[in-house]
Amino acid sequence: MTLPDELPTDALSVDFDEETELRQTLNQQTAQLAWRELQRFFAQGRVIWVRSGLDLIEIALLIARDDADRIASVMTAQQVLPVPDEQAQHWFTSDAQLWAVVVKPWVLVQDVDD
């Protein structure tokens, strides 16, 4: 099979436009919430903790695109993981505010940097 000398630019722009639109949507849907508001999702096992230093929106994009290899990589490195009970307790007792964004069925959270 041979590839054409030039790829159709409209096909490339569709992927770019979809990615840009998804990124904008995730940005608009990201908000600071009190941990207490997220507890019921934690009880359902649906809260994922994105460690500081990672871009919350980029991780949300990986999950939305089902990029299994890259998700596995950050999970193996313990940079993205289900919220441990001890962390949930800490957030509860400190009345923590977290960044949160939903990528169904998950709620991704990240500490608010001061």
Short mmCIF file of C-alpha atoms in Angstrom, two decimals:
data_model
loop_
_atom_site.label_atom_id
_atom_site.label_comp_id
_atom_site.label_asym_id
_atom_site.label_seq_id
_atom_site.Cartn_x
_atom_site.Cartn_y
_atom_site.Cartn_z
CA MET A 1 0.00 0.00 0.00
CA THR A 2 1.34 3.42 -0.89
CA LEU A 3 0.45 6.63 0.84
CA PRO A 4 -0.51 9.73 -1.08
CA ASP A 5 2.06 12.50 -1.23
CA GLU A 6 -0.26 14.79 0.69
CA LEU A 7 -2.85 13.97 3.29
CA PRO A 8 -6.19 15.72 2.97
CA THR A 9 -6.08 18.69 5.29
CA ASP A 10 -9.78 18.53 6.04
CA ALA A 11 -9.37 15.12 7.72
CA LEU A 12 -6.59 16.47 9.91
CA SER A 13 -8.55 19.56 10.85
CA VAL A 14 -11.57 17.48 11.91
CA ASP A 15 -9.44 15.58 14.45
CA PHE A 16 -7.87 18.82 15.62
CA ASP A 17 -11.25 20.55 15.86
CA GLU A 18 -12.75 17.65 17.85
CA GLU A 19 -9.77 17.62 20.23
CA THR A 20 -9.93 21.40 20.66
CA GLU A 21 -13.67 21.29 21.29
CA LEU A 22 -13.31 18.48 23.83
CA ARG A 23 -10.49 20.34 25.60
CA GLN A 24 -12.63 23.51 25.78
CA THR A 25 -15.61 21.56 27.11
CA LEU A 26 -13.52 19.90 29.81
CA ASN A 27 -12.01 23.27 30.76
CA GLN A 28 -15.46 24.83 31.06
CA GLN A 29 -16.72 21.93 33.18
CA THR A 30 -13.78 21.99 35.60
CA ALA A 31 -14.55 23.62 38.93
CA GLN A 32 -13.39 23.81 42.51
CA LEU A 33 -15.59 21.73 44.79
CA ALA A 34 -15.50 20.83 48.45
CA TRP A 35 -14.51 17.22 49.09
CA ARG A 36 -17.72 16.82 51.07
CA GLU A 37 -19.68 17.34 47.83
CA LEU A 38 -17.73 14.51 46.18
CA GLN A 39 -18.04 11.91 48.94
CA ARG A 40 -20.95 10.02 47.42
CA PHE A 41 -18.94 9.49 44.23
CA PHE A 42 -16.00 8.32 46.37
CA ALA A 43 -18.32 5.84 48.10
CA GLN A 44 -19.23 4.49 44.65
CA GLY A 45 -15.54 4.07 43.77
CA ARG A 46 -15.72 6.64 40.98
CA VAL A 47 -13.22 9.30 42.13
CA ILE A 48 -9.76 9.33 40.57
CA TRP A 49 -6.96 11.42 42.08
CA VAL A 50 -4.65 13.21 39.66
CA ARG A 51 -1.48 14.18 41.50
CA SER A 52 -0.19 17.74 41.49
CA GLY A 53 2.24 18.42 38.68
CA LEU A 54 0.05 16.75 36.08
CA ASP A 55 -2.38 18.67 33.91
CA LEU A 56 -5.87 17.66 35.03
CA ILE A 57 -7.36 18.46 31.62
CA GLU A 58 -4.71 16.41 29.80
CA ILE A 59 -5.48 13.39 31.99
CA ALA A 60 -9.21 13.92 31.40
CA LEU A 61 -8.50 13.95 27.65
CA LEU A 62 -6.59 10.67 27.90
CA ILE A 63 -9.53 9.06 29.66
CA ALA A 64 -12.08 10.54 27.26
CA ARG A 65 -10.05 9.20 24.32
CA ASP A 66 -9.56 5.86 26.09
CA ASP A 67 -5.78 6.09 25.65
CA ALA A 68 -5.16 2.90 27.63
CA ASP A 69 -1.36 2.82 27.25
CA ARG A 70 -0.79 6.34 28.55
CA ILE A 71 -3.39 5.93 31.30
CA ALA A 72 -1.68 2.71 32.42
CA SER A 73 1.66 4.51 32.46
CA VAL A 74 0.54 7.29 34.81
CA MET A 75 -1.36 4.82 36.98
CA THR A 76 1.69 2.56 37.29
CA ALA A 77 3.70 5.61 38.36
CA GLN A 78 1.01 6.31 41.03
CA GLN A 79 0.38 9.74 39.50
CA VAL A 80 -3.25 8.89 38.75
CA LEU A 81 -5.05 6.52 41.09
CA PRO A 82 -8.29 5.82 42.90
CA VAL A 83 -8.48 7.98 46.01
CA PRO A 84 -7.09 6.02 48.98
CA ASP A 85 -9.24 5.98 52.13
CA GLU A 86 -6.54 7.84 54.09
CA GLN A 87 -6.50 10.68 51.55
CA ALA A 88 -10.29 10.89 51.56
CA GLN A 89 -10.22 11.15 55.35
CA HIS A 90 -7.58 13.90 55.20
CA TRP A 91 -9.63 15.89 52.70
CA PHE A 92 -12.73 15.42 54.86
CA THR A 93 -11.10 16.59 58.10
CA SER A 94 -9.37 19.54 56.42
CA ASP A 95 -12.55 20.54 54.54
CA ALA A 96 -10.47 20.52 51.34
CA GLN A 97 -11.35 22.24 48.09
CA LEU A 98 -10.35 20.29 44.98
CA TRP A 99 -10.38 20.83 41.26
CA ALA A 100 -12.87 18.40 39.75
CA VAL A 101 -13.95 17.39 36.27
CA VAL A 102 -16.27 14.58 35.16
CA VAL A 103 -15.33 12.11 32.45
CA LYS A 104 -18.14 9.58 32.83
CA PRO A 105 -18.20 7.41 34.79
CA TRP A 106 -15.26 9.00 36.62
CA VAL A 107 -14.81 12.16 38.62
CA LEU A 108 -11.20 13.32 38.40
CA VAL A 109 -9.92 15.43 41.27
CA GLN A 110 -6.72 17.33 41.94
CA ASP A 111 -5.47 19.34 44.89
CA VAL A 112 -5.83 23.09 44.55
CA ASP A 113 -2.34 24.56 44.63
CA ASP A 114 -2.08 27.56 46.90
#
